[in-house]
Short mmCIF file of C-alpha atoms in Angstrom, two decimals:
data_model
loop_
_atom_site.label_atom_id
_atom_site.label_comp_id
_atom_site.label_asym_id
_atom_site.label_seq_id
_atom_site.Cartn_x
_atom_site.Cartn_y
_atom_site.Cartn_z
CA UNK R 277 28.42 -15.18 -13.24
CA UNK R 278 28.02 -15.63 -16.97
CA UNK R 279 24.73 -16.03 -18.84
CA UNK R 280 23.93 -18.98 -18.73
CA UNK R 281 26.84 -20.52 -17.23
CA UNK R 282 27.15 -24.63 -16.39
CA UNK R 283 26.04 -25.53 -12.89
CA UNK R 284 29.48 -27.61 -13.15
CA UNK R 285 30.94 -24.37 -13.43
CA UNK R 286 29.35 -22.82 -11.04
CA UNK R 287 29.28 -25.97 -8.56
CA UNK R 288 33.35 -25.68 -8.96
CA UNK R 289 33.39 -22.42 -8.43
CA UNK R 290 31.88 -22.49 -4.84
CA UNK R 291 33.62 -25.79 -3.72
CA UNK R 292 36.86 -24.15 -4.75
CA UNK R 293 35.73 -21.11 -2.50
CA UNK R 294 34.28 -22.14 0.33
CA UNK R 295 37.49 -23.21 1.94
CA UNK R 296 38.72 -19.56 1.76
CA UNK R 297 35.35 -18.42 2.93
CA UNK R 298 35.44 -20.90 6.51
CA UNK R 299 39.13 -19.86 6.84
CA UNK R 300 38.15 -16.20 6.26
CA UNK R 301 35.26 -16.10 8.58
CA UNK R 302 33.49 -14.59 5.54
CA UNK R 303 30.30 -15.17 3.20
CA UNK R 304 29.78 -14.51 -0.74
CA UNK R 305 26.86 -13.87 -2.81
CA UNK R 306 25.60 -15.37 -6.34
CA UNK R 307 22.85 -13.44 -7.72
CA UNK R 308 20.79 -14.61 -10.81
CA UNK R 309 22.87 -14.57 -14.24
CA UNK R 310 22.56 -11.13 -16.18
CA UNK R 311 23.28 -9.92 -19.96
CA UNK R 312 23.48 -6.25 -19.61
CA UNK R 313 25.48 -4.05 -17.26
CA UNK R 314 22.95 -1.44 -16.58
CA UNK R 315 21.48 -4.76 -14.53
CA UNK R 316 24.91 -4.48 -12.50
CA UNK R 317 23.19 -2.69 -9.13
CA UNK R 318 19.93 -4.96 -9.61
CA UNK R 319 21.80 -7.89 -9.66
CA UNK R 320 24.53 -6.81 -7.69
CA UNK R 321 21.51 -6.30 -4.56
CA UNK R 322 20.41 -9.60 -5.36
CA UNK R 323 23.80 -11.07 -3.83
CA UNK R 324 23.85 -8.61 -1.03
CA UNK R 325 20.56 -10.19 -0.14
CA UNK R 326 21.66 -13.54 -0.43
CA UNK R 327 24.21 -12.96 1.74
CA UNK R 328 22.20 -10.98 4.90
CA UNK R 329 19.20 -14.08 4.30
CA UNK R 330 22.43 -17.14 4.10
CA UNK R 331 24.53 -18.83 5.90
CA UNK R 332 28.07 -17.36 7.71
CA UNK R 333 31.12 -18.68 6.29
CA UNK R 334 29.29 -20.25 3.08
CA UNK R 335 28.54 -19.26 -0.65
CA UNK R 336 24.75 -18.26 -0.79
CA UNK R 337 23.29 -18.26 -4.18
CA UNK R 338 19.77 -15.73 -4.45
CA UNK R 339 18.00 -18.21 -5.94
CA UNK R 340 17.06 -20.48 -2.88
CA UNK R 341 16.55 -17.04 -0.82
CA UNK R 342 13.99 -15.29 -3.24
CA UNK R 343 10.97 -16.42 -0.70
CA UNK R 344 12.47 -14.82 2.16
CA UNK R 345 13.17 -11.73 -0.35
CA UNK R 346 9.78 -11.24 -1.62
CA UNK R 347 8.43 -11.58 2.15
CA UNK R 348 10.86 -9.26 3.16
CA UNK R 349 9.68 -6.48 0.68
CA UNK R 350 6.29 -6.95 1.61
CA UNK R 351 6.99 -6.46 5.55
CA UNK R 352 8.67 -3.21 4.73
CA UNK R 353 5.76 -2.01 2.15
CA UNK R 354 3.28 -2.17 5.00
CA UNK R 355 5.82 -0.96 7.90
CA UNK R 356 5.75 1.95 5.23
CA UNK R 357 2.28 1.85 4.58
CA UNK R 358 1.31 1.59 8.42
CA UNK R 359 3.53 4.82 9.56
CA UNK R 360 2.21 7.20 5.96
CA UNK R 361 -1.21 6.00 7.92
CA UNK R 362 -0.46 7.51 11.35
CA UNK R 363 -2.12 10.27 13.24
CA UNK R 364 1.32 11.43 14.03
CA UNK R 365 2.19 12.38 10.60
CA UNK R 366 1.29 15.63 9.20
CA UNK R 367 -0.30 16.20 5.82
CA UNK R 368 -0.84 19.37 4.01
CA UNK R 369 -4.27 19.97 3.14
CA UNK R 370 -3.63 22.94 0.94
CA UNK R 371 -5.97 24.04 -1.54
CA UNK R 372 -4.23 24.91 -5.09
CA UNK R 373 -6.25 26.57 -7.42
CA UNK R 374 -5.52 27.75 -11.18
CA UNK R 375 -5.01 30.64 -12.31
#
């Protein structure tokens, strides 16, 4: 979407989609508005995610899924945390010295 694009816009935009999209069995992702394209894959994950976290056969805009975002990062930082934390995982305790 464009920078700071009107919600009428926008609102059009989805209402004239989301026929194709319950036709089409099929779901589409807004992410938050963005100015430069090095932002593209950021951005581009943010619909991704809106998608997985919405509703089948609708338009899903980030926005109203960032909750469910931020408390899905933080699951997988301690699932990550918990198994660099288990006895089953081998560390190197190798000494380095200078020379």
């Amino acid at each position: 979407m464009v920078e700071n694009s009107s919600p009428v816009i926008t609102k059009t935009i989805m209402q004239e989609l989301a026929p194709y999209l319950i036709r089409n069995k099929t779901s589409a992702g807004l992410s938050n508005s963005f100015t430069h394209l090095h932002q593209f894959n950021q951005f581009y994950q943010q619909a991704v995610k809106a998608i997985r976290l919405g509703e089948a056969n609708m338009f899903n805009q980030y926005h109203d899924y960032i909750a469910l975002d931020l408390l899905d990062h933080i699951r997988q930082d301690q699932s990550l945390n918990k198994l660099s934390k288990s006895p089953n995982t081998k560390t190197s305790k190798r000494k380095f010295r200078t020379i």
